[in-house]
Coordinates of N, CA, C and O in Angstrom, one line a residue:
X1 N 72.2 52.3 49.5 CA 71.9 53.3 50.6 C 72.4 52.7 51.9 O 72.8 53.5 52.7
X2 N 72.2 51.5 52.1 CA 72.7 50.9 53.5 C 74.2 51.1 53.6 O 74.6 51.4 54.7
X3 N 74.9 50.9 52.5 CA 76.3 51.0 52.6 C 76.7 52.6 52.8 O 77.7 52.8 53.6
X4 N 75.9 53.5 52.3 CA 76.2 54.9 52.5 C 76.0 55.2 54.0 O 76.7 56.0 54.5
X5 N 74.9 54.7 54.5 CA 74.6 55.0 56.0 C 75.7 54.4 56.8 O 76.1 55.0 57.8
X6 N 76.2 53.2 56.5 CA 77.2 52.6 57.2 C 78.6 53.4 57.2 O 79.2 53.6 58.1
X7 N 78.9 53.9 56.0 CA 80.1 54.7 55.8 C 79.9 56.1 56.6 O 80.8 56.6 57.2
X8 N 78.7 56.7 56.5 CA 78.5 57.9 57.3 C 78.6 57.6 58.8 O 79.2 58.5 59.5
X9 N 78.1 56.6 59.2 CA 78.2 56.2 60.7 C 79.7 56.0 61.0 O 80.1 56.5 62.1
X10 N 80.5 55.3 60.2 CA 81.9 55.1 60.5 C 82.6 56.4 60.5 O 83.4 56.6 61.4
X11 N 82.3 57.2 59.6 CA 83.0 58.6 59.5 C 82.7 59.4 60.7 O 83.5 60.1 61.3
X12 N 81.4 59.4 61.1 CA 81.0 60.1 62.3 C 81.6 59.5 63.6 O 82.1 60.3 64.4
X13 N 81.8 58.2 63.6 CA 82.4 57.6 64.7 C 83.9 57.9 64.8 O 84.4 58.3 65.9
X14 N 84.6 58.0 63.7 CA 85.9 58.4 63.6 C 86.1 59.9 64.0 O 87.0 60.2 64.8
X15 N 85.2 60.7 63.6 CA 85.2 62.2 63.9 C 85.1 62.4 65.4 O 85.8 63.1 66.1
X16 N 84.1 61.6 66.0 CA 83.8 61.7 67.5 C 85.1 61.1 68.2 O 85.5 61.7 69.3
X17 N 85.7 60.1 67.8 CA 86.9 59.5 68.4 C 88.0 60.6 68.4 O 88.7 60.9 69.3
X18 N 88.2 61.2 67.2 CA 89.2 62.2 67.1 C 89.0 63.4 68.0 O 89.9 63.9 68.7
X19 N 87.8 63.8 68.0 CA 87.3 65.0 68.9 C 87.6 64.7 70.3 O 88.1 65.5 71.2
X20 N 87.3 63.4 70.7 CA 87.5 63.1 72.2 C 88.9 63.0 72.5 O 89.3 63.4 73.6
X21 N 89.8 62.5 71.6 CA 91.2 62.5 71.8 C 91.8 63.9 71.9 O 92.6 64.2 72.8
X22 N 91.3 64.8 71.1 CA 91.6 66.2 71.1 C 91.2 66.9 72.4 O 92.1 67.6 73.1
X23 N 90.1 66.6 72.8 CA 89.6 67.1 74.2 C 90.5 66.6 75.3 O 90.8 67.3 76.2
X24 N 90.7 65.3 75.3 CA 91.5 64.7 76.3 C 92.9 65.3 76.4 O 93.5 65.6 77.4
X25 N 93.5 65.5 75.2 CA 94.8 66.0 75.1 C 94.8 67.5 75.7 O 95.7 67.9 76.4
X26 N 93.8 68.3 75.3 CA 93.7 69.6 75.9 C 93.5 69.6 77.4 O 94.2 70.4 78.0
X27 N 92.8 68.8 77.9 CA 92.6 68.6 79.3 C 94.0 68.3 80.0 O 94.3 69.0 81.0
X28 N 94.7 67.4 79.5 CA 96.0 67.0 80.0 C 97.0 68.1 79.8 O 97.8 68.5 80.8
X29 N 97.0 68.9 78.8 CA 97.8 70.1 78.6 C 97.6 71.1 79.7 O 98.5 71.7 80.2
X30 N 96.3 71.3 79.9 CA 95.9 72.4 80.9 C 96.3 71.9 82.3 O 96.8 72.7 83.2
X31 N 96.1 70.6 82.6 CA 96.6 70.0 83.8 C 98.0 70.2 84.0 O 98.5 70.6 85.1
X32 N 98.8 69.9 83.0 CA 100.3 70.0 83.1 C 100.7 71.5 83.4 O 101.5 71.7 84.3
X33 N 100.0 72.5 82.8 CA 100.3 73.8 83.1 C 99.9 74.2 84.5 O 100.8 74.9 85.2
X34 N 98.8 73.8 85.0 CA 98.4 74.0 86.3 C 99.4 73.4 87.4 O 99.8 74.1 88.3
X35 N 99.8 72.2 87.1 CA 100.7 71.6 88.0 C 102.1 72.2 87.9 O 102.8 72.4 89.0
X36 N 102.5 72.7 86.8 CA 103.9 73.4 86.7 C 103.8 74.7 87.5 O 104.7 75.1 88.2
X37 N 102.6 75.4 87.4 CA 102.4 76.7 88.2 C 102.5 76.3 89.7 O 103.0 77.0 90.5
X38 N 101.8 75.3 90.1 CA 101.7 74.9 91.5 C 103.0 74.5 92.0 O 103.4 74.8 93.1
X39 N 103.8 73.8 91.2 CA 105.1 73.4 91.5 C 106.0 74.6 91.8 O 106.8 74.6 92.7
X40 N 106.0 75.6 90.9 CA 106.7 76.8 91.1 C 106.3 77.5 92.5 O 107.1 78.0 93.2
X41 N 105.0 77.4 92.8 CA 104.6 78.1 94.1 C 105.2 77.2 95.2 O 105.7 77.9 96.2
X42 N 105.2 76.0 95.2 CA 105.9 75.2 96.2 C 107.3 75.5 96.3 O 107.9 75.7 97.4
X43 N 108.1 75.6 95.2 CA 109.5 75.9 95.2 C 109.7 77.2 95.8 O 110.6 77.4 96.6
X44 N 108.9 78.2 95.4 CA 109.1 79.6 96.0 C 108.9 79.6 97.5 O 109.6 80.3 98.2
X45 N 107.9 78.9 97.9 CA 107.6 78.8 99.3 C 108.7 78.1 100.1 O 109.1 78.6 101.2
X46 N 109.3 77.1 99.5 CA 110.4 76.4 100.2 C 111.6 77.4 100.3 O 112.3 77.4 101.3
X47 N 111.9 78.1 99.3 CA 113.0 79.0 99.3 C 112.8 80.1 100.3 O 113.7 80.5 101.0
X48 N 111.6 80.6 100.3 CA 111.2 81.7 101.3 C 111.4 81.2 102.8 O 112.0 81.9 103.6
X49 N 110.9 80.0 103.1 CA 111.1 79.4 104.4 C 112.6 79.2 104.7 O 113.0 79.5 105.8
X50 N 113.4 78.8 103.8 CA 114.8 78.7 104.0 C 115.4 80.0 104.4 O 116.3 80.2 105.2
X51 N 115.0 81.0 103.6 CA 115.5 82.4 103.9 C 115.2 82.8 105.3 O 116.0 83.5 106.0
X52 N 113.9 82.6 105.7 CA 113.4 83.0 107.0 C 114.2 82.2 108.1 O 114.7 82.8 109.0
X53 N 114.5 80.9 107.9 CA 115.3 80.1 108.8 C 116.7 80.7 108.9 O 117.1 80.8 110.1
X54 N 117.3 81.0 107.8 CA 118.7 81.5 107.8 C 118.7 82.8 108.6 O 119.6 83.1 109.3
X55 N 117.7 83.7 108.2 CA 117.7 85.0 108.9 C 117.4 84.9 110.4 O 118.0 85.6 111.2
X56 N 116.5 84.0 110.8 CA 116.3 83.7 112.2 C 117.5 83.2 112.9 O 117.8 83.6 114.0
X57 N 118.2 82.3 112.3 CA 119.4 81.7 112.9 C 120.5 82.8 113.0 O 121.1 82.8 114.1
X58 N 120.7 83.6 112.0 CA 121.7 84.7 112.1 C 121.3 85.7 113.3 O 122.1 86.1 114.0
X59 N 120.0 86.0 113.4 CA 119.5 86.9 114.4 C 119.8 86.4 115.8 O 120.2 87.0 116.7
X60 N 119.5 85.0 115.9 CA 119.7 84.4 117.2 C 121.2 84.4 117.6 O 121.6 84.6 118.8
X61 N 122.0 84.1 116.6 CA 123.4 84.2 116.9 C 123.9 85.5 117.3 O 124.8 85.7 118.2
X62 N 123.3 86.6 116.6 CA 123.7 88.0 117.0 C 123.3 88.3 118.4 O 124.0 88.9 119.2
X63 N 122.1 87.8 118.8 CA 121.5 88.1 120.1 C 122.4 87.5 121.1 O 122.6 88.0 122.2
X64 N 122.9 86.2 120.9 CA 123.7 85.5 121.8 C 125.1 86.2 122.0 O 125.5 86.3 123.1
X65 N 125.6 86.6 120.9 CA 126.9 87.4 121.0 C 126.6 88.7 121.8 O 127.5 89.0 122.8
X66 N 125.6 89.4 121.6 CA 125.3 90.7 122.4 C 125.1 90.3 123.8 O 125.6 91.1 124.7
X67 N 124.5 89.2 124.1 CA 124.2 88.9 125.5 C 125.4 88.6 126.2 O 125.6 88.7 127.4
X68 N 126.5 88.0 125.6 CA 127.7 87.6 126.2 C 128.6 88.8 126.4 O 129.6 88.7 127.2
X69 N 128.3 89.9 125.9 CA 129.2 91.2 126.1 C 128.9 91.8 127.5 O 128.1 91.8 128.1

């Protein structure tokens, strides 16, 4: 009976360890997905700022040309 209790305890320990590894893996997968979405937001923001800068620069050049006329 003592050996059976020990085996049950070992099995339960292994199951808990496996469950904790699965839980940690799921957390890391979710974190990776969240970071990828955040990264895309950053990239989109940088592209938009570059578009704004380009448009502002072009508008400034057009204003300068018009003022010289």
